[in-house]
Amino acid sequence: MPRPATLFFPAPASDAAQRLARAAAFRAATGTAFASDAAALGFLSGVFLPRSGRWAYAATPKAASSSLKRLLFELEFGLPLPGDVTDAEDPNGDAPATRVLSSRLICPLWELDDPAAALSGALRITAVRDPELRAISGFKHICRSHVLKHVPYYTDRLHISALTGLNWAKESYRPSGFEKFLEFIAACYADNRADLVDPHWQRQVDSIMPQVFRPDLIAHVEDLNPFLHQIADRLGAPLPQDFVMPHSNASPDQTGRELITPRAAELIRQIYAADYAAFGYSTEIGPFPEPPTGQP
């Protein structure tokens, strides 16, 4: 049985000044990668690791992040992540995978006194997804929050409506709504207001920051099985032959590529150009289906 000191992190650092000081030190260690200490802190908030420090995971929302947290938990602790918790207001629809990040078993990188040293000694893992499919999933995600009247993403819905006129009651899960959603993201990036772009639909290079994180293993969501065996082998915990990747937090299959219009395709290629270049996805998008009769 492991000792508590080797399994659990200390109590979370509640002092915002302490967190920012750690981010400032990390920023200084990474050259010119971050424009501000706050930006460095944002990066540290999206990288997670266990007390053992064996691995570090740069989470990319809408790229199997909930499922990969479950996998990494099982490889680290030898049992599946317990699912005995629900939260109707959990914005990601997977309360166990969300709550494990505040369990002192897995913590964000800013909890470490020396984030740079912790990162350098870990197996660095991340995952990416086809930008087209990820953009669709991000839009479905915020549409779902509207339909369920969730508080999370309410401010984002307000921002998008104020800038583009998107009517969530009429344009959720609709091509016209998807175009306006993308127009909002493009406008934010054009005005250097990336702070208004939620991580679920920001560029993946902004979440991962490959030049800083320097991943050892990059999973492509479209072909996860080889990656699962690679990570297990690297951690010395080979997957059982009958292991099946948990498919948690799947989006409702109400819409898909039928949302893509020529205008949407143009915006996706523009917004996520850096992702296409960094992760080798094809920029070919289409063909474009005709919208159903009466659909806006």
XYZ file of C-alpha atoms in Angstrom:
296
model
C 0.000 0.000 0.000
C 1.431 3.424 -0.937
C 1.992 6.053 1.732
C -0.310 9.108 1.725
C 2.691 11.379 1.217
C 3.447 9.654 -2.093
C -0.147 9.464 -3.315
C -1.899 12.710 -2.396
C -0.964 16.304 -3.144
C -0.848 18.799 -0.258
C -3.814 21.058 0.327
C -4.472 23.245 -2.738
C -2.730 26.596 -2.925
C -5.551 29.011 -2.224
C -3.420 32.137 -2.401
C -3.863 33.695 -5.855
C -0.608 35.620 -5.432
C 1.269 32.365 -4.843
C -0.188 30.833 -7.980
C 0.736 33.888 -10.021
C 4.276 33.852 -8.605
C 4.679 30.250 -9.737
C 3.333 31.200 -13.152
C 5.781 34.114 -13.346
C 8.697 31.812 -12.574
C 7.465 29.323 -15.170
C 7.084 32.107 -17.717
C 10.659 33.238 -17.078
C 11.860 29.662 -17.647
C 10.119 29.415 -21.032
C 11.528 32.471 -22.770
C 9.024 34.478 -24.792
C 6.246 31.885 -25.070
C 3.794 33.785 -22.848
C 2.682 37.384 -23.212
C 1.853 37.711 -19.511
C 2.014 35.894 -16.189
C -1.748 35.387 -16.454
C -1.270 33.597 -19.779
C 1.323 31.320 -18.197
C -1.082 30.580 -15.352
C -3.767 29.695 -17.893
C -1.444 27.153 -19.463
C -0.509 25.658 -16.083
C -4.222 25.330 -15.266
C -4.712 23.023 -18.251
C -1.853 20.584 -17.583
C -2.488 17.811 -15.047
C -0.314 15.224 -13.338
C -0.412 12.724 -10.447
C 1.657 12.919 -7.277
C 4.102 10.384 -8.734
C 4.983 12.905 -11.471
C 5.329 10.031 -13.955
C 3.184 11.716 -16.582
C 1.696 15.110 -17.435
C -1.402 15.505 -19.560
C -2.143 18.696 -21.509
C -5.908 18.560 -21.804
C -7.515 19.626 -25.064
C -11.261 20.104 -24.556
C -13.397 18.356 -27.196
C -10.537 15.942 -27.968
C -11.417 12.919 -25.799
C -10.217 14.733 -22.674
C -12.733 13.127 -20.293
C -11.980 9.661 -21.621
C -8.229 10.188 -21.405
C -8.507 11.379 -17.799
C -10.331 8.138 -17.028
C -7.681 6.085 -18.790
C -4.802 7.842 -17.044
C -6.487 7.433 -13.673
C -6.831 3.693 -14.231
C -3.229 3.302 -15.386
C -1.962 5.315 -12.419
C -4.074 3.850 -9.616
C -4.972 0.405 -10.924
C -8.759 0.719 -10.875
C -11.390 2.432 -13.022
C -12.392 5.946 -12.029
C -15.435 5.489 -9.755
C -18.585 6.909 -11.281
C -20.652 7.378 -8.144
C -21.214 11.116 -8.543
C -23.545 13.184 -10.697
C -23.824 16.923 -11.225
C -26.613 18.280 -13.385
C -24.720 21.550 -13.760
C -21.408 19.977 -14.762
C -20.700 21.749 -18.078
C -18.869 18.759 -19.553
C -21.453 16.126 -18.716
C -18.936 13.906 -16.910
C -18.781 14.838 -13.234
C -16.293 12.100 -12.188
C -13.714 13.182 -14.784
C -14.188 16.815 -13.750
C -14.077 16.231 -9.995
C -10.988 14.026 -10.097
C -8.980 17.145 -10.923
C -9.721 18.553 -7.455
C -9.239 15.277 -5.579
C -5.554 15.749 -4.633
C -4.850 12.622 -6.698
C -4.453 14.544 -9.962
C -3.770 18.282 -9.895
C -3.058 21.164 -12.262
C 0.587 22.035 -12.767
C 0.319 25.310 -10.844
C 0.025 23.266 -7.614
C 3.737 22.414 -7.884
C 6.402 24.673 -6.390
C 8.485 24.273 -9.567
C 6.171 23.576 -12.540
C 9.042 23.639 -15.053
C 10.973 20.929 -13.202
C 7.848 18.775 -12.798
C 7.072 19.045 -16.491
C 10.609 18.222 -17.586
C 10.606 14.973 -15.623
C 7.224 13.668 -16.827
C 6.044 11.681 -19.822
C 4.160 14.437 -21.642
C 0.867 13.343 -23.188
C -1.784 15.173 -25.189
C -4.465 14.574 -27.810
C -5.732 16.449 -30.850
C -8.770 16.255 -33.111
C -9.645 17.185 -36.678
C -10.378 20.954 -36.419
C -13.558 20.623 -38.486
C -15.071 17.943 -36.235
C -13.862 19.668 -33.094
C -15.506 22.953 -34.144
C -18.775 21.102 -34.756
C -18.491 19.444 -31.352
C -17.773 22.782 -29.670
C -20.869 24.334 -31.234
C -23.013 21.369 -30.199
C -21.588 21.721 -26.707
C -22.755 25.309 -26.305
C -26.094 24.542 -27.975
C -26.630 21.805 -25.416
C -25.977 24.285 -22.605
C -28.672 26.545 -24.082
C -31.208 23.734 -24.408
C -30.587 22.621 -20.812
C -30.618 26.233 -19.551
C -27.253 25.695 -17.856
C -25.471 28.565 -16.151
C -22.078 27.445 -17.544
C -21.529 29.050 -20.967
C -24.391 31.520 -20.443
C -21.931 34.399 -20.634
C -20.415 32.907 -23.798
C -23.875 32.667 -25.336
C -24.484 36.318 -24.469
C -21.168 37.371 -25.992
C -21.817 35.477 -29.222
C -25.343 36.875 -29.548
C -24.238 40.438 -28.828
C -21.558 40.345 -31.510
C -23.227 38.264 -34.232
C -26.955 38.360 -33.521
C -27.140 34.592 -33.054
C -30.623 33.630 -31.816
C -30.116 30.511 -29.703
C -33.829 29.679 -29.688
C -33.934 29.525 -33.487
C -30.359 28.781 -34.551
C -29.053 26.173 -32.098
C -27.894 23.096 -34.020
C -28.436 24.998 -37.287
C -25.944 25.906 -40.051
C -26.699 29.625 -39.675
C -25.964 29.430 -35.964
C -22.754 27.537 -36.620
C -21.586 30.233 -39.038
C -22.237 32.955 -36.444
C -20.484 30.924 -33.760
C -17.411 30.714 -36.015
C -17.667 34.394 -36.949
C -17.496 35.252 -33.248
C -14.335 33.178 -32.760
C -12.699 34.659 -35.858
C -13.531 38.206 -34.752
C -12.087 37.623 -31.273
C -8.812 36.342 -32.668
C -8.687 39.207 -35.190
C -9.041 41.751 -32.352
C -6.508 39.965 -30.101
C -9.275 39.043 -27.664
C -8.483 35.359 -27.280
C -9.580 35.770 -23.644
C -13.158 35.676 -24.951
C -12.669 32.318 -26.680
C -13.517 29.375 -24.427
C -10.986 26.502 -24.359
C -13.615 24.172 -25.847
C -13.375 26.019 -29.166
C -10.051 27.834 -29.021
C -7.170 26.668 -31.229
C -5.591 23.462 -30.012
C -2.106 24.938 -30.291
C -3.238 27.553 -27.749
C -4.282 24.846 -25.275
C -1.276 22.566 -25.756
C 1.402 25.138 -26.619
C 3.645 22.475 -28.226
C 6.702 24.744 -28.055
C 6.340 24.786 -24.247
C 4.737 21.450 -23.420
C 6.902 19.523 -25.921
C 4.665 16.427 -26.012
C 6.229 12.980 -26.057
C 2.994 11.357 -27.245
C 0.280 13.031 -29.340
C -2.917 11.061 -29.800
C -5.154 11.685 -32.773
C -8.721 11.137 -31.615
C -9.607 9.583 -34.953
C -7.139 6.716 -34.320
C -6.739 6.284 -30.566
C -5.977 2.577 -30.187
C -2.261 2.682 -31.100
C -1.828 5.614 -28.716
C -3.454 3.761 -25.825
C -0.920 0.962 -26.075
C 1.964 3.409 -26.422
C 1.082 5.291 -23.258
C 0.466 2.099 -21.288
C 3.767 0.619 -22.418
C 5.668 3.822 -21.613
C 4.176 3.821 -18.112
C 4.912 0.134 -17.607
C 1.257 -0.822 -17.289
C 0.267 -2.616 -20.514
C -3.415 -2.522 -21.361
C -5.448 -5.695 -20.896
C -6.247 -7.370 -24.202
C -9.953 -6.649 -23.748
C -9.480 -3.003 -22.773
C -11.999 -0.679 -24.428
C -11.452 3.068 -24.415
C -14.206 4.592 -22.270
C -16.373 6.781 -24.500
C -17.482 9.336 -21.955
C -19.065 12.731 -22.550
C -20.114 11.951 -26.129
C -22.044 14.732 -27.856
C -25.630 14.016 -28.863
C -25.761 12.733 -32.415
C -28.276 15.355 -33.518
C -26.086 17.100 -36.030
C -22.762 16.667 -37.717
C -21.269 17.598 -41.017
C -24.654 18.814 -42.226
C -23.781 21.992 -40.323
C -20.913 22.718 -42.692
C -21.544 25.365 -45.344
C -18.925 26.840 -47.680
C -18.781 29.900 -45.397
C -18.316 27.706 -42.316
C -15.547 25.754 -44.059
C -13.766 28.989 -44.949
C -13.963 30.182 -41.343
C -12.726 26.863 -39.930
C -9.685 26.879 -42.205
C -8.998 30.516 -41.248
C -9.444 30.168 -37.481
C -7.658 26.852 -37.078
C -4.905 27.273 -39.666
C -2.248 26.784 -36.973
C -3.864 23.517 -35.854
C -3.955 22.198 -39.407
C -0.285 23.039 -39.836
C 0.848 21.683 -36.463
C -1.037 18.397 -36.387
C -1.179 17.290 -40.013
C -4.910 17.345 -40.692
C -6.229 17.857 -44.211
C -7.898 21.187 -44.908
C -10.271 19.531 -47.385
C -13.788 20.186 -46.073
C -16.985 19.185 -47.839
C -19.028 18.282 -49.822
C -21.685 20.573 -48.458
C -25.213 19.163 -48.052
C -28.276 21.185 -48.938
C -30.013 22.482 -45.788
C -33.378 20.845 -45.064
C -36.420 22.785 -46.171
C -37.259 25.529 -43.724
C -33.916 25.345 -41.888
C -32.341 28.767 -41.331
